[in-house]
Coordinates of C-alpha atoms and ligand atoms in Angstrom, one line a residue:
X1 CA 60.5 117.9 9.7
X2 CA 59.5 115.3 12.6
X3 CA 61.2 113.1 13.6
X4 CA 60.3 109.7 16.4
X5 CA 62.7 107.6 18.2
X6 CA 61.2 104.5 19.4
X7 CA 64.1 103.4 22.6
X8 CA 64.4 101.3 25.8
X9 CA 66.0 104.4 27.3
X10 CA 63.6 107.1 26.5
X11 CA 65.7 109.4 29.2
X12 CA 68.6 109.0 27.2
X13 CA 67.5 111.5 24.9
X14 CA 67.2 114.3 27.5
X15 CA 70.5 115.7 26.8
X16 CA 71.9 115.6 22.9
X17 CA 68.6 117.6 22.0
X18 CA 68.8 120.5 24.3
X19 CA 71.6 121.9 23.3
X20 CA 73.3 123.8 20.6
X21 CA 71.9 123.7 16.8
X22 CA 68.8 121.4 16.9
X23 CA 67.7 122.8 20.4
X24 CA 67.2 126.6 18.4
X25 CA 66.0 124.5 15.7
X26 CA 63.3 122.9 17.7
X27 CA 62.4 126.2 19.6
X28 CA 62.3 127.9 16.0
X29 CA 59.8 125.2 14.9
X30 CA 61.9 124.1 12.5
X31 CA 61.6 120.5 13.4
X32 CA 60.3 118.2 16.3
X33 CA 61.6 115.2 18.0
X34 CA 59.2 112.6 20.1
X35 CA 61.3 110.1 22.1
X36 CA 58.7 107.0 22.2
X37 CA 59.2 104.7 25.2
X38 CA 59.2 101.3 23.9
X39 CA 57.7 99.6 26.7
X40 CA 54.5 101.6 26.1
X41 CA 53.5 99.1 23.7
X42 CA 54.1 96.3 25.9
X43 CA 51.3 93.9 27.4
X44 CA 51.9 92.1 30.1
X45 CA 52.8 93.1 33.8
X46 CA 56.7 92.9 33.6
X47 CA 56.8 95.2 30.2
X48 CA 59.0 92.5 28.7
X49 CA 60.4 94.0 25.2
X50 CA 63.1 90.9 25.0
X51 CA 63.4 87.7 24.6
X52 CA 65.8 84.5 23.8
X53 CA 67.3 83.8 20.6
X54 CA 65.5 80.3 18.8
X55 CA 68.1 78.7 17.8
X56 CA 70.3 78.7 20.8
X57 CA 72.9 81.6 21.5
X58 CA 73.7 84.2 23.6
X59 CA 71.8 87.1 24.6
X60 CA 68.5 88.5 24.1
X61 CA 67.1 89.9 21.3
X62 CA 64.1 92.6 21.3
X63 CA 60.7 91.1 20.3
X64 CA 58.8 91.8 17.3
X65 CA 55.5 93.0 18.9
X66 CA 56.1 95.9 20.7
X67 CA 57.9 97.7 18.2
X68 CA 55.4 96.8 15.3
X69 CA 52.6 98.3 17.8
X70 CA 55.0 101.1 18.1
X71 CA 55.7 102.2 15.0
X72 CA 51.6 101.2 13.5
X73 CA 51.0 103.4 16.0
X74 CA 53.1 106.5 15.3
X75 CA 52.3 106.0 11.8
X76 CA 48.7 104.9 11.9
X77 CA 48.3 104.0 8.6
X78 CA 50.7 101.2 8.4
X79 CA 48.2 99.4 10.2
X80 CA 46.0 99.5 7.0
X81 CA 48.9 98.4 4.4
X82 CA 48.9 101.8 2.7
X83 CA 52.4 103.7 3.2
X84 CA 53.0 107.5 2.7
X85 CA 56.2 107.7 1.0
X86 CA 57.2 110.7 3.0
X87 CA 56.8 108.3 6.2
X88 CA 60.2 106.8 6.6
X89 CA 61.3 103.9 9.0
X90 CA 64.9 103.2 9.8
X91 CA 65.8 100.7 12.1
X92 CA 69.5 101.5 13.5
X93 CA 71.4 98.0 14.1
X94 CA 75.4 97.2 13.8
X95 CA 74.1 95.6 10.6
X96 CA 72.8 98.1 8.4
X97 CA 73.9 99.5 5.2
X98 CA 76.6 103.2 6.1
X99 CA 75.0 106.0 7.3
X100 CA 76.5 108.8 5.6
X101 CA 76.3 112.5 4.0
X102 CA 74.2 110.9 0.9
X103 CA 72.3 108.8 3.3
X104 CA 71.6 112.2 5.5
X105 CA 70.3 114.2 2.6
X106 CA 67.6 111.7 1.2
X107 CA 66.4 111.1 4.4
X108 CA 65.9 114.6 4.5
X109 CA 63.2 114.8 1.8
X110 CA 61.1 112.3 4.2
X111 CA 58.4 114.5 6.1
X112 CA 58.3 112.2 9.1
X113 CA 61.4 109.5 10.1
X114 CA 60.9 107.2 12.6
X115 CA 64.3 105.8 14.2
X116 CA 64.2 102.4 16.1
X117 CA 66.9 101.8 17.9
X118 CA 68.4 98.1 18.0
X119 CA 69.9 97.3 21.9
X120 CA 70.8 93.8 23.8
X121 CA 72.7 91.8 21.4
X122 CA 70.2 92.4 18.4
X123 CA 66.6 92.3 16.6
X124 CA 64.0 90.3 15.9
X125 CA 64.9 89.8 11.8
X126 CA 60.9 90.8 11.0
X127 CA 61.8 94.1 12.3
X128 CA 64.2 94.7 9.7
X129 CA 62.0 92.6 6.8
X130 CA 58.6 93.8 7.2
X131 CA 58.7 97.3 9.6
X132 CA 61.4 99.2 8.6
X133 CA 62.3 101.0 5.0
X134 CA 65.8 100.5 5.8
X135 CA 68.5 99.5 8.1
X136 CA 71.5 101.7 9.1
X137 CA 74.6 101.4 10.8
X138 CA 76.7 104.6 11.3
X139 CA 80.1 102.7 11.2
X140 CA 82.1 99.6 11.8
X141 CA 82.3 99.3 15.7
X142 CA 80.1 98.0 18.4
X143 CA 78.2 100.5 20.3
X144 CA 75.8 99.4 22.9
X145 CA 72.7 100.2 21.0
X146 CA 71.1 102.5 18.7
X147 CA 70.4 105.1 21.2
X148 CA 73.9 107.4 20.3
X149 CA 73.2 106.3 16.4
X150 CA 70.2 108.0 16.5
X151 CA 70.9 111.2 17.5
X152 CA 73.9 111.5 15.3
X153 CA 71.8 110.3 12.5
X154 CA 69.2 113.6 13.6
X155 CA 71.6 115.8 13.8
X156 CA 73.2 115.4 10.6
X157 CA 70.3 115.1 9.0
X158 CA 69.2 118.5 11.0
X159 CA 71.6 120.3 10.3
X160 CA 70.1 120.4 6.1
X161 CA 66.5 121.7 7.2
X162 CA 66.5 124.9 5.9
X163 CA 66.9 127.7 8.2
X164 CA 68.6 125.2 11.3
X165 CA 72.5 126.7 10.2
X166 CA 73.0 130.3 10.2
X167 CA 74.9 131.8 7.3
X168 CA 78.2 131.7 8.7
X169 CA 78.1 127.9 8.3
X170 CA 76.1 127.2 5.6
X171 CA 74.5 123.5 5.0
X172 CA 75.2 123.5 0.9
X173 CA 78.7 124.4 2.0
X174 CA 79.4 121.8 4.3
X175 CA 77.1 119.2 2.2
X176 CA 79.4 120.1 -0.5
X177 CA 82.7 119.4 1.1
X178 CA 81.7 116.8 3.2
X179 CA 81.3 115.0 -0.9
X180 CA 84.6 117.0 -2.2
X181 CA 86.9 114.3 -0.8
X182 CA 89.3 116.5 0.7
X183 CA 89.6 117.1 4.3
X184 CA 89.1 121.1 5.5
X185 CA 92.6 122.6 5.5
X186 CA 94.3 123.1 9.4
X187 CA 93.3 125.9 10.8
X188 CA 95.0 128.1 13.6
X189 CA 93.9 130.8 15.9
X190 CA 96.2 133.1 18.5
X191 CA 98.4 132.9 19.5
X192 CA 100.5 133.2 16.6
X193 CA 103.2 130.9 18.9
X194 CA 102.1 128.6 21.6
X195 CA 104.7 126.3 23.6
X196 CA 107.1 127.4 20.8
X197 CA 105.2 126.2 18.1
X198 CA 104.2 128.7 15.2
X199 CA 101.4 129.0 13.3
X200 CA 102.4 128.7 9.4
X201 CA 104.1 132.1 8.5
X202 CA 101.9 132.6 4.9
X203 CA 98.6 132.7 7.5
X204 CA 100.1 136.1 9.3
X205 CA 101.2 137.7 5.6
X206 CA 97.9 139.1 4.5
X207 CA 98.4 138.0 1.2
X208 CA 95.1 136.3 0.1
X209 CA 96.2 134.3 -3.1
X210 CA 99.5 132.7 -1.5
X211 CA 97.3 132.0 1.7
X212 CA 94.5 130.3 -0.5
X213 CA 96.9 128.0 -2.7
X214 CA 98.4 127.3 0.9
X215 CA 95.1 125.9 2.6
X216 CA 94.4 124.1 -1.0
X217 CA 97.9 121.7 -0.7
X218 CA 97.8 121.7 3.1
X219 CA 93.9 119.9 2.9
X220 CA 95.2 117.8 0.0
X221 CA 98.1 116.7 2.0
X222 CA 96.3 116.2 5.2
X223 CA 93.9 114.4 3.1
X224 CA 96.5 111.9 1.7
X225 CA 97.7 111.0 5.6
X226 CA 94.6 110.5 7.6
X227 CA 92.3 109.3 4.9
X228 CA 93.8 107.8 1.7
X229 CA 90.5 106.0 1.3
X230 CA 89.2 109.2 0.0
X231 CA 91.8 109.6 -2.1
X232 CA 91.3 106.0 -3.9
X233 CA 87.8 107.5 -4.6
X234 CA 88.7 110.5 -6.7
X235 CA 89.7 110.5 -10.0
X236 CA 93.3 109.4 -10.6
X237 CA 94.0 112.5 -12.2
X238 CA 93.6 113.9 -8.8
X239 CA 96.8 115.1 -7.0
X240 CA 96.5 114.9 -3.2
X241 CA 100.7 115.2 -2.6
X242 CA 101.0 118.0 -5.1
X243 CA 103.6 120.3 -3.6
X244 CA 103.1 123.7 -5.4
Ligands
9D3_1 C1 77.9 92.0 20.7 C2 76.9 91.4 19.7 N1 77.4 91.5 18.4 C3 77.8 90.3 17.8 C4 77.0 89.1 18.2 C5 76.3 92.1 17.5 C6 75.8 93.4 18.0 C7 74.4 93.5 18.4 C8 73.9 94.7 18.8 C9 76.6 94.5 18.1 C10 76.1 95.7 18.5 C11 74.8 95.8 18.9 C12 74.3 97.1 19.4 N2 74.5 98.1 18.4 C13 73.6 98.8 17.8 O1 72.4 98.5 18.0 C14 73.9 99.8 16.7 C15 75.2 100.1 16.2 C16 76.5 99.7 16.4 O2 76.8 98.8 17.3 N3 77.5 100.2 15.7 C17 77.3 101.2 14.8 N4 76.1 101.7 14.5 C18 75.1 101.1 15.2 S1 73.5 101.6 15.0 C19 72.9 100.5 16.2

């Protein structure tokens, strides 16, 4: 899969994508990323991507032209009115629709995405009307701009190319229970008592169907604290507090 981010801050995007998963996934050909320098499609002396608000208001906004030659240019064939399909464009601005584990896996079937990131205190509104397929937020607080967006939005999306997760940690696994609506149980590792706190006895038993139920009511409770919204989504047969 390829994937383009059009960004004032092309040098942002040194570090996310060097290390860890997508890094072996990029060396293992497994997908490409192209940071796009926005003021590359600028044409005047001063490279001037923003501009003031009609209207009145504060702040500047980034102009429509630069990143329509941008992205006509990536994708070539906008420029003729056709669109491939499997050519996506999402423009990432505080005022998009949720970016989430749904959201990752469709725009995983695309065979190209293009990622504009939104900066200053917005976007031209043709940007999101008439360039991109879609816009995205990936939550409810204010970031600077879509520069850290985008690379969380890559590397979720990423991590579902086939072949980018070893076995250990497998994507339809995690896809799975990132849709389950249960937290992943607490886990512990040694020592078995740190600062005189002990790891739960039934973890150090060995016995495998007492430790299983265990995890199952621990995620469930865990659940119920730190994220009753889940637990409004799931059916109300659904027991989050069981104590079994
Ligand atoms: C401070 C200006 N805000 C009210 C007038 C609107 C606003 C404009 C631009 C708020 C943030 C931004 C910059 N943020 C993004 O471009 C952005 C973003 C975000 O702020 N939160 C979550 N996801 C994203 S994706 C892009």
């Amino acid at each position: 899969m390829k994937f383009h981010v059009v960004t004032i801050f092309p040098e942002f995007f040194r570090g996310p994508f060097e290390h860890g998963v997508v890094a072996r996934a990029q060396e293992a050909g497994k997908l490409r990323i192209t940071i796009h320098d926005l003021r590359d499609w600028t044409s005047d002396r001063h490279k001037t991507v923003d501009d003031r608000p009609f209207g009145g208001g504060e702040g500047m906004l980034l102009k429509p032209e630069p990143l329509f030659a941008a992205v006509e240019t990536v994708f070539a064939e906008r420029a003729t009115g056709q669109r491939d399909p499997a050519r996506r464009v999402v423009l990432l601005s505080a005022q998009g629709r949720k970016f989430d584990q749904a959201a990752a896996r469709r725009l995983g079937e695309a065979s190209e995405l293009l990622l504009i990131c939104g900066r200053y205190e917005g976007v031209d509104e043709r940007v999101a009307e008439h360039l991109a397929d879609e816009e995205l937020t990936i939550g409810d607080y204010v970031l600077s701009g879509g520069e850290l967006a985008a690379a969380v939005v890559i590397d979720a999306i990423a991590r579902l190319i086939p072949g980018v997760l070893g076995n250990a940690d497998s994507a339809v696994r995690e896809s799975f229970a990132a849709d389950a609506g249960v937290l992943d149980c607490p886990q512990y590792t040694r020592p078995a008592e740190f600062r005189g706190w002990r790891v739960p006895e039934v973890l150090l038993s060995g016995n495998h169907d007492q430790i299983r139920r265990w995890r199952e009511q621990a995620a469930l409770e865990k659940t119920a604290r730190l994220r009753p919204d889940l637990t409004e989504a799931a059916p109300p047969d659904f027991k989050y507090d069981r104590k079994n």
